PDB file of C-alpha atoms and ligand atoms in Angstrom:
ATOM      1  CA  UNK G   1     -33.100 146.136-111.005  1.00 80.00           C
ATOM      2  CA  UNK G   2     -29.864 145.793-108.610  1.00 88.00           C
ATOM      3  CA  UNK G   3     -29.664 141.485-107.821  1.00 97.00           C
ATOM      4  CA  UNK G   4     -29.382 141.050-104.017  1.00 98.00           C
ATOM      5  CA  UNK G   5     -26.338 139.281-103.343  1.00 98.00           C
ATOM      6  CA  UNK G   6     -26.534 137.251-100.257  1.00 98.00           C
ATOM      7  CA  UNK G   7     -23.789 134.660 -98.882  1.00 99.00           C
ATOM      8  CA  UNK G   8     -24.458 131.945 -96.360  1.00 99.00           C
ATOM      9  CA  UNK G   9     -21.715 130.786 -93.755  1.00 99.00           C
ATOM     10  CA  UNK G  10     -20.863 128.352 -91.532  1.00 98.00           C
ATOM     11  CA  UNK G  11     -17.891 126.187 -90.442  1.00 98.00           C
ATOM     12  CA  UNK G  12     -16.787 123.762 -93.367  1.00 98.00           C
ATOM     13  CA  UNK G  13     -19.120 124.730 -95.790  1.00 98.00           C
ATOM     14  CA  UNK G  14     -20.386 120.921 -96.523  1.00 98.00           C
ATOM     15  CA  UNK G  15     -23.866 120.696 -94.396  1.00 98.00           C
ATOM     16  CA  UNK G  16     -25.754 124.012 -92.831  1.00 98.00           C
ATOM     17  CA  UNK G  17     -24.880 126.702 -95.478  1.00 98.00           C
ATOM     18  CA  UNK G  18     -25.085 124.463 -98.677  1.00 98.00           C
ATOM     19  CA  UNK G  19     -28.111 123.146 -97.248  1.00 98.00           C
ATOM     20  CA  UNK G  20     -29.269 127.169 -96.769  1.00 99.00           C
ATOM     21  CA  UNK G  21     -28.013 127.829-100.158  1.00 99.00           C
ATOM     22  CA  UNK G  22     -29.908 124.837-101.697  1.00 98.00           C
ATOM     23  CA  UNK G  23     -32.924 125.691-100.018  1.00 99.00           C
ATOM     24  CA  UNK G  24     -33.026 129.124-100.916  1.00 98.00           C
ATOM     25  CA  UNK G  25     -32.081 128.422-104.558  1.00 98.00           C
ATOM     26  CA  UNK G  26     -35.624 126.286-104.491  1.00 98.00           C
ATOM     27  CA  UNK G  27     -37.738 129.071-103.051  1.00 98.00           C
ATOM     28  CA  UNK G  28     -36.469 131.575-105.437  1.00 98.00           C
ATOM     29  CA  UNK G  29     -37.170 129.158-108.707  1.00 98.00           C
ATOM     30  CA  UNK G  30     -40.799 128.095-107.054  1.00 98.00           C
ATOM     31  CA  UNK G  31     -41.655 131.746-107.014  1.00 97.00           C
ATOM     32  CA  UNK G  32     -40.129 132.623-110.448  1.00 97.00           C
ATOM     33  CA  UNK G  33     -37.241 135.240-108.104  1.00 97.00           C
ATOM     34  CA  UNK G  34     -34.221 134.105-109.437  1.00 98.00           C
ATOM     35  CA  UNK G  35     -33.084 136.806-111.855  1.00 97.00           C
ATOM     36  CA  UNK G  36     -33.264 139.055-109.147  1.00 97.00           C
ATOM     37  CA  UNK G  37     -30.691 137.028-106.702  1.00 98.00           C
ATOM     38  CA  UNK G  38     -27.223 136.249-106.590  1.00 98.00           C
ATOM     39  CA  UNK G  39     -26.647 133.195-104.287  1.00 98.00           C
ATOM     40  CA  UNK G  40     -23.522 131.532-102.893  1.00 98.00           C
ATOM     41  CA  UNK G  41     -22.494 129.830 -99.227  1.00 99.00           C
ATOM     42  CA  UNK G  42     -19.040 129.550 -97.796  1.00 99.00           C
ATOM     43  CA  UNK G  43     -17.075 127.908 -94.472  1.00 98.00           C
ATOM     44  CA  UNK G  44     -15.148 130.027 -92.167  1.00 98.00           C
ATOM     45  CA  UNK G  45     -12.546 127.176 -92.263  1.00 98.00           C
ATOM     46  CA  UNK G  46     -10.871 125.786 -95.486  1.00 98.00           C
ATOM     47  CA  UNK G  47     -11.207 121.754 -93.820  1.00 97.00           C
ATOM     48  CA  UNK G  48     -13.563 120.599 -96.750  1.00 98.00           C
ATOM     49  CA  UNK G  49     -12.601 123.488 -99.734  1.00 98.00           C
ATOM     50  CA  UNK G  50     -13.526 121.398-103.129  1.00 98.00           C
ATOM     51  CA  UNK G  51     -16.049 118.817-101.688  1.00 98.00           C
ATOM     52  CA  UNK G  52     -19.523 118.148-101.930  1.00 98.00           C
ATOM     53  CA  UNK G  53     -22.227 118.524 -99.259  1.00 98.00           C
ATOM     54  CA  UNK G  54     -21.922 115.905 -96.447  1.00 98.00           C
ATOM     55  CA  UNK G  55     -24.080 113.476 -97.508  1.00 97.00           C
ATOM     56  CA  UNK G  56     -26.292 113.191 -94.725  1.00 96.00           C
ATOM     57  CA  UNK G  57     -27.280 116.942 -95.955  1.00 97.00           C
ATOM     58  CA  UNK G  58     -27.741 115.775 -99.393  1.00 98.00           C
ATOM     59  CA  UNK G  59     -30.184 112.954 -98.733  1.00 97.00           C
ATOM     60  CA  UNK G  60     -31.972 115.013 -96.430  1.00 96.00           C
ATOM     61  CA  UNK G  61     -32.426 117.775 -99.082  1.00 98.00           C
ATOM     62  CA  UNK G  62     -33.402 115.304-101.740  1.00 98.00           C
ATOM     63  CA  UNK G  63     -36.011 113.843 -99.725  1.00 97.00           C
ATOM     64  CA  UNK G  64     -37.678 117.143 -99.907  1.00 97.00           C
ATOM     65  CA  UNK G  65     -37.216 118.158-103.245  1.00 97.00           C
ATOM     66  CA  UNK G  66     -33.594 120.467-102.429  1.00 98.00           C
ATOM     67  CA  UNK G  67     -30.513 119.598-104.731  1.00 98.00           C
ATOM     68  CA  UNK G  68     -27.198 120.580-103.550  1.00 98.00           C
ATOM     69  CA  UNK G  69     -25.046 118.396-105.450  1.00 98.00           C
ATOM     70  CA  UNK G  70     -23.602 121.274-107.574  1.00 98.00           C
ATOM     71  CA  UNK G  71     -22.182 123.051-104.704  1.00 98.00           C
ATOM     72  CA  UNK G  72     -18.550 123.080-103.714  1.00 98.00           C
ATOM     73  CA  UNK G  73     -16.982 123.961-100.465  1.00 98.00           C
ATOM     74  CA  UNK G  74     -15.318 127.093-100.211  1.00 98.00           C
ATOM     75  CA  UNK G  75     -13.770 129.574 -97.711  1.00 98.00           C
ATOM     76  CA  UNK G  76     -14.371 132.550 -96.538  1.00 98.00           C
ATOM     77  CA  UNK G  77     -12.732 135.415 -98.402  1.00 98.00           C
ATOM     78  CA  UNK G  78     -11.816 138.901 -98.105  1.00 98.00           C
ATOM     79  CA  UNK G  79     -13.811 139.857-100.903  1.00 98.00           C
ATOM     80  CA  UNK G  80     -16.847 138.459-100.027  1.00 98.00           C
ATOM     81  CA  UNK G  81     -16.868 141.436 -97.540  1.00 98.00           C
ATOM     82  CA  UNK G  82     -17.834 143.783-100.637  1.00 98.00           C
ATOM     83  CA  UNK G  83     -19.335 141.233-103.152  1.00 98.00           C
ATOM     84  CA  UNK G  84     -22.560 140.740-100.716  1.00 98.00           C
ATOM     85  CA  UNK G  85     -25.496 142.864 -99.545  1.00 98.00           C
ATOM     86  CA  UNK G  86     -26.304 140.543 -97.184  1.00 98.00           C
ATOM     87  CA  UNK G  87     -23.915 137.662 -95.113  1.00 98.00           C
ATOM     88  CA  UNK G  88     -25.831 135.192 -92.949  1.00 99.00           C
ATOM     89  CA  UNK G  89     -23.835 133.327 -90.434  1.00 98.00           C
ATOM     90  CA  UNK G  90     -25.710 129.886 -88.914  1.00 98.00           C
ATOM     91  CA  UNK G  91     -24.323 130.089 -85.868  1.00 97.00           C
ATOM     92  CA  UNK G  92     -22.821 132.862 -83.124  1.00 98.00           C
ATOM     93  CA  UNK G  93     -19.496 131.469 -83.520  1.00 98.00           C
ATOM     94  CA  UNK G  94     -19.214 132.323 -87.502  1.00 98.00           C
ATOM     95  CA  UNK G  95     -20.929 135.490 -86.550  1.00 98.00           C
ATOM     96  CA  UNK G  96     -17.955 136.454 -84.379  1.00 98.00           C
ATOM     97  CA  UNK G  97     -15.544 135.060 -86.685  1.00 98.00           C
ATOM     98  CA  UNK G  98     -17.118 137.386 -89.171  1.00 98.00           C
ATOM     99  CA  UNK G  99     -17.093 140.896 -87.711  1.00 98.00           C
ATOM    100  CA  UNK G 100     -13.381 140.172 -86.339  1.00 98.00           C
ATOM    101  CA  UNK G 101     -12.312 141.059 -89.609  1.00 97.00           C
ATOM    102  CA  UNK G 102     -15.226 143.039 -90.877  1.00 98.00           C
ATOM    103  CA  UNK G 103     -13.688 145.511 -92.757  1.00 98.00           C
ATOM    104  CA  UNK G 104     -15.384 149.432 -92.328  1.00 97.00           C
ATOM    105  CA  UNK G 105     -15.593 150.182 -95.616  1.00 98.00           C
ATOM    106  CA  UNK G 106     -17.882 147.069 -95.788  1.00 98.00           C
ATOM    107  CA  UNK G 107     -21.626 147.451 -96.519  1.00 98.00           C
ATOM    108  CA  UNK G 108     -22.501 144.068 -96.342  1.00 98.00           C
ATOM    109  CA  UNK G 109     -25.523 143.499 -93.500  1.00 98.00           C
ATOM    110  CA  UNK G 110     -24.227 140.596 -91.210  1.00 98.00           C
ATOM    111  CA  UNK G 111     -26.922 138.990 -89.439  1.00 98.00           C
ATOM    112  CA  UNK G 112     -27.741 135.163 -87.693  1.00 98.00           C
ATOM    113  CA  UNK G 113     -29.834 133.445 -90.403  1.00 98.00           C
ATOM    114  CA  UNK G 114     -31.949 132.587 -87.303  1.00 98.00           C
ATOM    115  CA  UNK G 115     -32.805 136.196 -86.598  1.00 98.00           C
ATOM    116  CA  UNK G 116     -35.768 135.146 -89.305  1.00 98.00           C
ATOM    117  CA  UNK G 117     -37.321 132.398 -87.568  1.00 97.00           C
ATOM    118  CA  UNK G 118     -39.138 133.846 -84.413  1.00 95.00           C
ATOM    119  CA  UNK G 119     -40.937 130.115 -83.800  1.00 94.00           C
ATOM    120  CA  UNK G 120     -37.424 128.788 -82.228  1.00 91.00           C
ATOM    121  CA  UNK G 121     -35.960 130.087 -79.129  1.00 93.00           C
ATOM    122  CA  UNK G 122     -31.876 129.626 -80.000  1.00 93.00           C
ATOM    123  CA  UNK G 123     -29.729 131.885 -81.672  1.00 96.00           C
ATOM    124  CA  UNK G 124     -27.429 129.067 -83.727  1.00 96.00           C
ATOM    125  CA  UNK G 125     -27.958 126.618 -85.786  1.00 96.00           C
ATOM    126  CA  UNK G 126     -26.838 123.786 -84.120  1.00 95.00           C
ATOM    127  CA  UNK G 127     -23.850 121.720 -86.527  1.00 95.00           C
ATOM    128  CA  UNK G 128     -24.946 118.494 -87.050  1.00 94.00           C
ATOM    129  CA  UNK G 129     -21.774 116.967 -88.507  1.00 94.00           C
ATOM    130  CA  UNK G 130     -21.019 114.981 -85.748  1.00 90.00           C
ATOM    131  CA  UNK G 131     -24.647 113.894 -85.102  1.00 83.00           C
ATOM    132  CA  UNK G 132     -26.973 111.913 -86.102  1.00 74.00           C
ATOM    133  CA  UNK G 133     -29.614 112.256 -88.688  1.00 71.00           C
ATOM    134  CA  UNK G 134     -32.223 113.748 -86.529  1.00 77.00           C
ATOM    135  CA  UNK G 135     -30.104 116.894 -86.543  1.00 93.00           C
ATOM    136  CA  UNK G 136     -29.717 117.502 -90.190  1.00 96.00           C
ATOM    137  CA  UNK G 137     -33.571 117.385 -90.436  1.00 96.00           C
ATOM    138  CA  UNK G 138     -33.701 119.826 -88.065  1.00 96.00           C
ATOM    139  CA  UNK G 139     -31.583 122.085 -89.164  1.00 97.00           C
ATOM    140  CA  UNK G 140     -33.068 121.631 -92.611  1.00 98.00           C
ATOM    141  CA  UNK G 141     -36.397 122.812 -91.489  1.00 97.00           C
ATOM    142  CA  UNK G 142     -35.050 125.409 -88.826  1.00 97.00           C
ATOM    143  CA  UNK G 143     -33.554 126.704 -92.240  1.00 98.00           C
ATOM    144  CA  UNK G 144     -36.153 126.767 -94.710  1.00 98.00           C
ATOM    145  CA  UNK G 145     -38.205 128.713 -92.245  1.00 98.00           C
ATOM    146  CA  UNK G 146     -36.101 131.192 -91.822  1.00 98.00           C
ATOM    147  CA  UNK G 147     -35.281 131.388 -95.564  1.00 98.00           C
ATOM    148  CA  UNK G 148     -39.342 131.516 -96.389  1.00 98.00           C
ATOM    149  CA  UNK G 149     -39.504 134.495 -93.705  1.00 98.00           C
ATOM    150  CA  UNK G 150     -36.675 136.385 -95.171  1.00 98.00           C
ATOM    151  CA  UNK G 151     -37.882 135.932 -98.956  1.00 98.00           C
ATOM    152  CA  UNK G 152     -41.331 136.775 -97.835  1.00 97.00           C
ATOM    153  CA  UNK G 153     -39.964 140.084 -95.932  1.00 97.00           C
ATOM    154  CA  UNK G 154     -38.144 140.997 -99.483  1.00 97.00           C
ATOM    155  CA  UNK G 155     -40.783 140.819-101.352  1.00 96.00           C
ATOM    156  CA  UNK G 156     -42.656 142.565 -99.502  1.00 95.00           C
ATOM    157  CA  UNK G 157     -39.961 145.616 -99.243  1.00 94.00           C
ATOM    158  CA  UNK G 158     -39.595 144.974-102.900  1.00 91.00           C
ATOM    159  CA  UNK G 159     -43.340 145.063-103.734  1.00 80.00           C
ATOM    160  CA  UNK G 160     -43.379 142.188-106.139  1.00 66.00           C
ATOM    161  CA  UNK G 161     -45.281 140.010-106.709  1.00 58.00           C
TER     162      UNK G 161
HETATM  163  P1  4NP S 201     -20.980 122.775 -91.293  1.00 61.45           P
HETATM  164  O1  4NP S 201     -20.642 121.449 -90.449  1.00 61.45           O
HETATM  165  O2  4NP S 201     -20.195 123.903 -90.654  1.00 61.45           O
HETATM  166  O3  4NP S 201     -22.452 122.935 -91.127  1.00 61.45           O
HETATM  167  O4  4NP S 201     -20.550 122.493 -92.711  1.00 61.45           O
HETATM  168  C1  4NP S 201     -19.352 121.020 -90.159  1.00 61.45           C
HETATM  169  C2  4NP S 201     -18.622 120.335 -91.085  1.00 61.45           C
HETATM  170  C3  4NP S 201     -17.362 119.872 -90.782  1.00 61.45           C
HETATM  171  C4  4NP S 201     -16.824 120.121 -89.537  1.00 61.45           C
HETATM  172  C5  4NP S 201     -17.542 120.816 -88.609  1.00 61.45           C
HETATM  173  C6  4NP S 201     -18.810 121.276 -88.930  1.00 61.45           C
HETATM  174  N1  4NP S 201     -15.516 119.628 -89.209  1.00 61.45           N
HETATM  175  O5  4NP S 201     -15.094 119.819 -88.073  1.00 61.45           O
HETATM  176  O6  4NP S 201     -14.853 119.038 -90.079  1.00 61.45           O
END
C-alpha cells in the first residue's frame, strides 16, 4: 500500500507544526498506523532552520506524553510541492503563502489543519510564540483534535482497522 505523505506548516517551524507533527507521530504509533505514513513539518520562513522546538512546545508535549525533541526546523521547499499528498498549513497566512507559489503540476491537497476540528469557530491556529503558556496548551489541544479527526476520517476511507 501507497504511504500518505503529509507535511505540516507554519511560520518558523519551532512550535505549531512540530507540535502537529509530534502529535500525529503519537496517534499513528498508539494505533499501530505508522508503516502506512510518511510524516514531516516545515516553516514558511528559514528564522529558526536547524533548531529544536521552542521549548514552551516541548514541555507542553511532554506533559502529555508527545516527544518532539528529534525534530529540526526546516523551510519550506519547492519540492515539498510534489513529495506530499497532503500539506496542512496552521494558519490563513501560511495558507496564502502556500498557494502563491503552488505550482499546477502539483497534486498535493492544501488545506487549514483546522478544517478538521468543527468544535472551534476560527480558521488559524493562533502562534503562540510570543505568548504565554496558556496558548501553547491551546494550540496543543486545538491540534490533536484536529489530528484525531483527520486520522479517524482516513481510516475510515481506508477501511482499516
Ligand atoms: P511557529 O511560531 O510558526 O508556530 O513556529 C513562531 C515561531 C517563531 C516566530 C514566529 C512564530 N518568529 O517570529 O521568530
Amino acid at each position: 500500500m501507497e504511504k500518505t505523505s503529509v507535511l505540516f506548516v507554519c511560520l518558523g517551524n519551532i512550535c505549531r507544526s512540530p507540535t502537529a507533527e509530534g502529535i500525529f507521530h503519537r496517534l499513528l504509533k498508539e494505533r499501530n498506523l505508522s508503516e502506512y505514513f510518511e510524516v514531516d513539518s516545515c516553516g514558511t520562513s528559514a528564522y529558526h532552520a536547524g533548531n529544536p522546538p521552542d521549548s514552551r512546545s516541548q514541555k507542553e508535549a511532554q506533559k502529555r506524553g508527545t516527544d518532539l525533541s528529534f525534530i529540526r526546523s526546516r523551510q519550506f521547499l519547492l519540492e515539498d510541492y510534489y513529495r506530499f499528498q497532503h500539506i496542512f498549513p496552521m494558519d490563513e497566512r501560511n495558507l496564502a503563502d502556500i498557494m502563491d507559489d503552488y505550482p499546477d503540476n502539483s497534486e498535493a491537497k492544501v488545506e487549514l489543519l483546522l478544517q478538521y476540528n468543527s468544535s472551534i469557530k476560527e480558521k488559524s491556529v493562533p502562534d503562540p510564540y510570543w505568548g504565554g503558556s496558556r496558548g501553547f496548551a491551546h494550540v496543543y489541544e486545538i491540534i490533536e483534535e484536529s489530528l484525531v479527526n483527520f486520522l479517524d476520517q482516513w481510516q475510515k476511507e481506508e477501511q482499516l482497522p
